[in-house]
Amino acid sequence: MERVFTQADVEQYARLGGDSNPIHLDPQVAQAAGLEGCVVHGMLYAGLFPAIIAARQPGAIYLKQDLRFRHPVPVGATVRAQVAVIRVSSNRVVLETKCHLLRSNGDPAILVLDGEALALLPTDTVDGRNA
């Protein structure tokens, strides 16, 4: 899944989530912190993972995540989120999660986030009726 987060997205997330850290909202503060400009909230682009899981397995429940933020994501950059199955046990699936910044040609440039997630699959998916 690919997404470009705009400044409007970041501002809305700040309002809804209450994270008004000025590195997300004020370019001068972001630059004073050593960034090129405002950056996207990490949890905003981490929110792509449950969206991918729900699209692939409707009814799945996102139980747990372990995230490592590796690099800031500038507002307006293209991010690609990916999820891969590590193992399935009963109706639980452990997933590898990754987000990359993309180059203009669409190739991954920088790993910005990685980790693991745990999801509970609907029982009809596990027994093969909805696979």
N, C-alpha and C. Protein backbone atom coordinates (compact mmCIF):
# COMPACT_ATOMS: atom_id res chain seq x y z
N MET A 1 0.85 -1.16 0.00
CA MET A 1 0.00 0.00 0.00
C MET A 1 0.90 1.23 0.00
N GLU A 2 0.61 2.16 -0.88
CA GLU A 2 1.38 3.40 -0.94
C GLU A 2 0.50 4.58 -0.56
N ARG A 3 1.15 5.58 0.04
CA ARG A 3 0.39 6.74 0.49
C ARG A 3 1.31 7.94 0.57
N VAL A 4 0.80 9.09 0.21
CA VAL A 4 1.45 10.37 0.43
C VAL A 4 0.65 11.08 1.52
N PHE A 5 1.30 11.42 2.62
CA PHE A 5 0.63 12.14 3.69
C PHE A 5 0.87 13.64 3.51
N THR A 6 -0.21 14.40 3.44
CA THR A 6 -0.14 15.85 3.25
C THR A 6 -0.08 16.55 4.61
N GLN A 7 0.20 17.84 4.56
CA GLN A 7 0.19 18.62 5.79
C GLN A 7 -1.20 18.63 6.40
N ALA A 8 -2.23 18.64 5.57
CA ALA A 8 -3.61 18.57 6.08
C ALA A 8 -3.86 17.26 6.82
N ASP A 9 -3.32 16.13 6.29
CA ASP A 9 -3.44 14.84 6.99
C ASP A 9 -2.79 14.91 8.37
N VAL A 10 -1.59 15.49 8.41
CA VAL A 10 -0.83 15.58 9.65
C VAL A 10 -1.57 16.47 10.66
N GLU A 11 -2.09 17.57 10.18
CA GLU A 11 -2.83 18.47 11.08
C GLU A 11 -4.10 17.81 11.63
N GLN A 12 -4.80 17.07 10.78
CA GLN A 12 -6.00 16.37 11.24
C GLN A 12 -5.63 15.29 12.26
N TYR A 13 -4.56 14.55 12.01
CA TYR A 13 -4.12 13.53 12.95
C TYR A 13 -3.74 14.17 14.29
N ALA A 14 -3.05 15.32 14.25
CA ALA A 14 -2.67 16.02 15.47
C ALA A 14 -3.91 16.43 16.26
N ARG A 15 -4.93 16.90 15.56
CA ARG A 15 -6.17 17.29 16.24
C ARG A 15 -6.86 16.07 16.85
N LEU A 16 -6.98 15.01 16.09
CA LEU A 16 -7.70 13.82 16.56
C LEU A 16 -6.94 13.08 17.66
N GLY A 17 -5.64 12.96 17.50
CA GLY A 17 -4.84 12.17 18.45
C GLY A 17 -4.25 12.98 19.59
N GLY A 18 -4.26 14.29 19.45
CA GLY A 18 -3.73 15.14 20.51
C GLY A 18 -2.23 15.33 20.49
N ASP A 19 -1.53 14.79 19.49
CA ASP A 19 -0.07 14.94 19.41
C ASP A 19 0.24 16.22 18.62
N SER A 20 0.45 17.30 19.35
CA SER A 20 0.70 18.59 18.70
C SER A 20 2.18 18.97 18.76
N ASN A 21 3.05 17.98 18.78
CA ASN A 21 4.49 18.26 18.74
C ASN A 21 4.75 19.16 17.53
N PRO A 22 5.40 20.30 17.73
CA PRO A 22 5.57 21.25 16.63
C PRO A 22 6.45 20.76 15.48
N ILE A 23 7.21 19.67 15.65
CA ILE A 23 7.98 19.18 14.50
C ILE A 23 7.06 18.66 13.40
N HIS A 24 5.81 18.39 13.75
CA HIS A 24 4.82 17.94 12.77
C HIS A 24 4.06 19.10 12.15
N LEU A 25 4.05 20.24 12.82
CA LEU A 25 3.13 21.32 12.45
C LEU A 25 3.81 22.64 12.08
N ASP A 26 5.02 22.86 12.53
CA ASP A 26 5.69 24.14 12.32
C ASP A 26 7.04 23.91 11.63
N PRO A 27 7.15 24.31 10.36
CA PRO A 27 8.40 24.05 9.63
C PRO A 27 9.64 24.67 10.29
N GLN A 28 9.50 25.81 10.91
CA GLN A 28 10.65 26.45 11.56
C GLN A 28 11.13 25.63 12.76
N VAL A 29 10.21 25.11 13.53
CA VAL A 29 10.58 24.27 14.67
C VAL A 29 11.21 22.97 14.17
N ALA A 30 10.64 22.39 13.12
CA ALA A 30 11.19 21.16 12.54
C ALA A 30 12.62 21.39 12.05
N GLN A 31 12.85 22.51 11.37
CA GLN A 31 14.20 22.82 10.87
C GLN A 31 15.16 23.07 12.03
N ALA A 32 14.70 23.74 13.08
CA ALA A 32 15.55 23.97 14.24
C ALA A 32 15.92 22.65 14.93
N ALA A 33 15.08 21.62 14.76
CA ALA A 33 15.35 20.30 15.33
C ALA A 33 16.25 19.46 14.42
N GLY A 34 16.68 20.03 13.30
CA GLY A 34 17.58 19.33 12.39
C GLY A 34 16.89 18.59 11.26
N LEU A 35 15.60 18.82 11.09
CA LEU A 35 14.84 18.19 10.01
C LEU A 35 14.74 19.16 8.83
N GLU A 36 14.44 18.62 7.65
CA GLU A 36 14.30 19.48 6.47
C GLU A 36 13.00 20.27 6.49
N GLY A 37 12.01 19.75 7.18
CA GLY A 37 10.71 20.38 7.30
C GLY A 37 9.85 19.53 8.20
N CYS A 38 8.55 19.76 8.19
CA CYS A 38 7.63 19.00 9.03
C CYS A 38 7.67 17.52 8.66
N VAL A 39 7.47 16.68 9.67
CA VAL A 39 7.48 15.24 9.46
C VAL A 39 6.14 14.65 9.88
N VAL A 40 5.81 13.52 9.27
CA VAL A 40 4.56 12.80 9.53
C VAL A 40 4.69 12.08 10.88
N HIS A 41 3.61 12.07 11.65
CA HIS A 41 3.58 11.29 12.89
C HIS A 41 3.84 9.82 12.55
N GLY A 42 4.72 9.19 13.29
CA GLY A 42 5.04 7.79 13.03
C GLY A 42 3.82 6.88 13.13
N MET A 43 2.97 7.15 14.10
CA MET A 43 1.79 6.30 14.26
C MET A 43 0.78 6.50 13.12
N LEU A 44 0.87 7.61 12.42
CA LEU A 44 -0.03 7.82 11.28
C LEU A 44 0.34 6.86 10.15
N TYR A 45 1.62 6.78 9.79
CA TYR A 45 1.96 5.84 8.73
C TYR A 45 2.00 4.40 9.23
N ALA A 46 2.21 4.17 10.52
CA ALA A 46 2.08 2.82 11.08
C ALA A 46 0.64 2.33 10.96
N GLY A 47 -0.31 3.24 10.88
CA GLY A 47 -1.72 2.88 10.72
C GLY A 47 -2.03 2.23 9.39
N LEU A 48 -1.06 2.24 8.47
CA LEU A 48 -1.27 1.55 7.19
C LEU A 48 -1.28 0.03 7.38
N PHE A 49 -0.58 -0.47 8.39
CA PHE A 49 -0.50 -1.93 8.59
C PHE A 49 -1.86 -2.56 8.87
N PRO A 50 -2.63 -2.07 9.83
CA PRO A 50 -3.94 -2.69 10.04
C PRO A 50 -4.86 -2.51 8.84
N ALA A 51 -4.66 -1.44 8.07
CA ALA A 51 -5.47 -1.27 6.86
C ALA A 51 -5.16 -2.37 5.84
N ILE A 52 -3.90 -2.72 5.70
CA ILE A 52 -3.51 -3.80 4.78
C ILE A 52 -4.10 -5.13 5.27
N ILE A 53 -3.95 -5.39 6.56
CA ILE A 53 -4.45 -6.66 7.12
C ILE A 53 -5.95 -6.76 6.93
N ALA A 54 -6.68 -5.70 7.22
CA ALA A 54 -8.14 -5.72 7.07
C ALA A 54 -8.56 -5.89 5.61
N ALA A 55 -7.79 -5.33 4.69
CA ALA A 55 -8.11 -5.48 3.27
C ALA A 55 -7.90 -6.92 2.81
N ARG A 56 -6.87 -7.58 3.33
CA ARG A 56 -6.56 -8.96 2.94
C ARG A 56 -7.41 -9.98 3.68
N GLN A 57 -7.74 -9.68 4.93
CA GLN A 57 -8.50 -10.61 5.78
C GLN A 57 -9.60 -9.84 6.51
N PRO A 58 -10.69 -9.52 5.84
CA PRO A 58 -11.78 -8.80 6.51
C PRO A 58 -12.21 -9.54 7.78
N GLY A 59 -12.37 -8.80 8.84
CA GLY A 59 -12.75 -9.39 10.12
C GLY A 59 -11.57 -9.73 11.02
N ALA A 60 -10.33 -9.61 10.49
CA ALA A 60 -9.16 -9.85 11.33
C ALA A 60 -9.09 -8.78 12.41
N ILE A 61 -8.54 -9.15 13.55
CA ILE A 61 -8.39 -8.22 14.67
C ILE A 61 -6.90 -8.01 14.91
N TYR A 62 -6.50 -6.76 14.86
CA TYR A 62 -5.10 -6.37 15.06
C TYR A 62 -4.83 -6.35 16.56
N LEU A 63 -4.04 -7.30 17.06
CA LEU A 63 -3.86 -7.49 18.50
C LEU A 63 -2.66 -6.77 19.09
N LYS A 64 -1.56 -6.73 18.34
CA LYS A 64 -0.31 -6.28 18.93
C LYS A 64 0.64 -5.83 17.84
N GLN A 65 1.49 -4.87 18.19
CA GLN A 65 2.53 -4.48 17.24
C GLN A 65 3.80 -4.09 17.98
N ASP A 66 4.92 -4.32 17.36
CA ASP A 66 6.23 -3.92 17.86
C ASP A 66 6.86 -3.12 16.72
N LEU A 67 7.08 -1.84 16.94
CA LEU A 67 7.54 -0.97 15.87
C LEU A 67 8.89 -0.36 16.21
N ARG A 68 9.74 -0.24 15.19
CA ARG A 68 11.01 0.46 15.32
C ARG A 68 11.02 1.56 14.25
N PHE A 69 11.00 2.81 14.71
CA PHE A 69 11.04 3.95 13.80
C PHE A 69 12.49 4.23 13.47
N ARG A 70 12.84 4.13 12.20
CA ARG A 70 14.24 4.21 11.76
C ARG A 70 14.62 5.56 11.18
N HIS A 71 13.65 6.27 10.60
CA HIS A 71 13.96 7.50 9.88
C HIS A 71 12.69 8.32 9.79
N PRO A 72 12.80 9.66 9.92
CA PRO A 72 11.59 10.47 9.80
C PRO A 72 11.03 10.46 8.38
N VAL A 73 9.72 10.66 8.27
CA VAL A 73 9.04 10.74 6.98
C VAL A 73 8.62 12.18 6.75
N PRO A 74 9.21 12.83 5.75
CA PRO A 74 8.81 14.21 5.46
C PRO A 74 7.38 14.27 4.94
N VAL A 75 6.66 15.32 5.33
CA VAL A 75 5.33 15.55 4.78
C VAL A 75 5.47 15.66 3.26
N GLY A 76 4.57 14.98 2.54
CA GLY A 76 4.58 15.02 1.07
C GLY A 76 5.37 13.91 0.41
N ALA A 77 6.11 13.12 1.19
CA ALA A 77 6.87 12.00 0.64
C ALA A 77 5.95 10.80 0.44
N THR A 78 6.32 9.94 -0.50
CA THR A 78 5.56 8.71 -0.74
C THR A 78 6.12 7.60 0.15
N VAL A 79 5.21 6.95 0.86
CA VAL A 79 5.56 5.84 1.76
C VAL A 79 4.91 4.57 1.22
N ARG A 80 5.65 3.48 1.23
CA ARG A 80 5.09 2.16 0.88
C ARG A 80 5.12 1.29 2.13
N ALA A 81 3.95 0.80 2.53
CA ALA A 81 3.83 -0.11 3.67
C ALA A 81 3.66 -1.52 3.13
N GLN A 82 4.33 -2.47 3.78
CA GLN A 82 4.25 -3.87 3.37
C GLN A 82 4.08 -4.75 4.59
N VAL A 83 3.34 -5.82 4.41
CA VAL A 83 3.09 -6.81 5.46
C VAL A 83 3.36 -8.19 4.86
N ALA A 84 4.12 -9.01 5.58
CA ALA A 84 4.41 -10.37 5.12
C ALA A 84 4.20 -11.34 6.28
N VAL A 85 3.64 -12.50 5.97
CA VAL A 85 3.39 -13.52 6.99
C VAL A 85 4.71 -14.16 7.41
N ILE A 86 4.93 -14.21 8.73
CA ILE A 86 6.07 -14.91 9.29
C ILE A 86 5.65 -16.32 9.69
N ARG A 87 4.53 -16.42 10.43
CA ARG A 87 4.02 -17.74 10.81
C ARG A 87 2.54 -17.63 11.18
N VAL A 88 1.86 -18.76 11.03
CA VAL A 88 0.46 -18.88 11.40
C VAL A 88 0.36 -20.01 12.41
N SER A 89 -0.35 -19.75 13.50
CA SER A 89 -0.58 -20.76 14.52
C SER A 89 -2.04 -20.68 14.92
N SER A 90 -2.79 -21.71 14.61
CA SER A 90 -4.22 -21.71 14.85
C SER A 90 -4.83 -20.54 14.10
N ASN A 91 -5.50 -19.64 14.79
CA ASN A 91 -6.09 -18.50 14.10
C ASN A 91 -5.32 -17.20 14.36
N ARG A 92 -4.07 -17.33 14.77
CA ARG A 92 -3.20 -16.17 14.99
C ARG A 92 -2.10 -16.15 13.93
N VAL A 93 -1.84 -14.95 13.42
CA VAL A 93 -0.79 -14.81 12.42
C VAL A 93 0.18 -13.73 12.88
N VAL A 94 1.48 -14.04 12.79
CA VAL A 94 2.54 -13.08 13.08
C VAL A 94 3.02 -12.54 11.74
N LEU A 95 3.12 -11.22 11.68
CA LEU A 95 3.44 -10.56 10.42
C LEU A 95 4.67 -9.67 10.57
N GLU A 96 5.47 -9.64 9.53
CA GLU A 96 6.56 -8.68 9.44
C GLU A 96 5.98 -7.40 8.83
N THR A 97 6.32 -6.25 9.41
CA THR A 97 5.81 -4.97 8.90
C THR A 97 6.99 -4.08 8.52
N LYS A 98 6.84 -3.38 7.38
CA LYS A 98 7.89 -2.47 6.92
C LYS A 98 7.26 -1.29 6.20
N CYS A 99 7.88 -0.13 6.37
CA CYS A 99 7.55 1.06 5.58
C CYS A 99 8.84 1.62 5.00
N HIS A 100 8.80 1.97 3.73
CA HIS A 100 9.93 2.60 3.06
C HIS A 100 9.50 3.94 2.47
N LEU A 101 10.42 4.89 2.46
CA LEU A 101 10.25 6.06 1.60
C LEU A 101 10.57 5.60 0.20
N LEU A 102 9.86 6.14 -0.79
CA LEU A 102 10.10 5.74 -2.18
C LEU A 102 10.84 6.82 -2.94
N ARG A 103 11.68 6.38 -3.86
CA ARG A 103 12.30 7.29 -4.81
C ARG A 103 11.25 7.71 -5.84
N SER A 104 11.59 8.69 -6.64
CA SER A 104 10.63 9.17 -7.65
C SER A 104 10.27 8.09 -8.66
N ASN A 105 11.15 7.09 -8.86
CA ASN A 105 10.85 6.01 -9.80
C ASN A 105 10.05 4.87 -9.15
N GLY A 106 9.73 5.01 -7.84
CA GLY A 106 8.94 4.00 -7.14
C GLY A 106 9.75 2.96 -6.41
N ASP A 107 11.06 2.98 -6.57
CA ASP A 107 11.92 2.02 -5.86
C ASP A 107 12.05 2.43 -4.39
N PRO A 108 12.13 1.44 -3.47
CA PRO A 108 12.34 1.77 -2.06
C PRO A 108 13.69 2.48 -1.88
N ALA A 109 13.69 3.52 -1.08
CA ALA A 109 14.91 4.28 -0.85
C ALA A 109 15.43 4.10 0.57
N ILE A 110 14.57 4.35 1.55
CA ILE A 110 14.99 4.34 2.94
C ILE A 110 13.96 3.57 3.77
N LEU A 111 14.44 2.63 4.58
CA LEU A 111 13.57 1.95 5.54
C LEU A 111 13.28 2.94 6.66
N VAL A 112 12.00 3.26 6.86
CA VAL A 112 11.63 4.24 7.89
C VAL A 112 10.99 3.59 9.11
N LEU A 113 10.47 2.38 8.94
CA LEU A 113 9.78 1.69 10.02
C LEU A 113 9.79 0.20 9.76
N ASP A 114 10.08 -0.58 10.80
CA ASP A 114 9.92 -2.02 10.68
C ASP A 114 9.49 -2.58 12.02
N GLY A 115 9.03 -3.83 11.98
CA GLY A 115 8.58 -4.47 13.20
C GLY A 115 7.79 -5.72 12.93
N GLU A 116 7.00 -6.11 13.93
CA GLU A 116 6.14 -7.28 13.82
C GLU A 116 4.76 -6.93 14.36
N ALA A 117 3.78 -7.63 13.85
CA ALA A 117 2.40 -7.47 14.31
C ALA A 117 1.79 -8.84 14.54
N LEU A 118 0.79 -8.88 15.38
CA LEU A 118 0.03 -10.10 15.64
C LEU A 118 -1.43 -9.80 15.35
N ALA A 119 -2.04 -10.67 14.56
CA ALA A 119 -3.46 -10.51 14.24
C ALA A 119 -4.20 -11.81 14.50
N LEU A 120 -5.44 -11.67 14.89
CA LEU A 120 -6.35 -12.79 15.10
C LEU A 120 -7.22 -12.89 13.85
N LEU A 121 -7.17 -14.03 13.19
CA LEU A 121 -7.93 -14.22 11.97
C LEU A 121 -9.34 -14.75 12.27
N PRO A 122 -10.29 -14.38 11.43
CA PRO A 122 -11.63 -14.96 11.59
C PRO A 122 -11.55 -16.48 11.43
N THR A 123 -12.32 -17.21 12.21
CA THR A 123 -12.22 -18.67 12.17
C THR A 123 -12.60 -19.25 10.82
N ASP A 124 -13.47 -18.59 10.07
CA ASP A 124 -13.83 -19.14 8.76
C ASP A 124 -12.69 -18.99 7.76
N THR A 125 -11.76 -18.08 8.01
CA THR A 125 -10.58 -17.95 7.17
C THR A 125 -9.59 -19.07 7.48
N VAL A 126 -9.43 -19.38 8.76
CA VAL A 126 -8.47 -20.39 9.19
C VAL A 126 -8.87 -21.77 8.71
N ASP A 127 -10.17 -22.10 8.77
CA ASP A 127 -10.56 -23.45 8.37
C ASP A 127 -10.79 -23.58 6.87
N GLY A 128 -10.49 -22.51 6.11
CA GLY A 128 -10.51 -22.62 4.65
C GLY A 128 -11.79 -22.20 3.98
N ARG A 129 -12.83 -21.85 4.71
CA ARG A 129 -14.09 -21.49 4.05
C ARG A 129 -14.04 -20.09 3.44
N ASN A 130 -13.09 -19.26 3.86
CA ASN A 130 -13.04 -17.89 3.35
C ASN A 130 -11.60 -17.51 3.00
N ALA A 131 -10.81 -18.47 2.62
CA ALA A 131 -9.39 -18.22 2.36
C ALA A 131 -9.18 -17.48 1.07
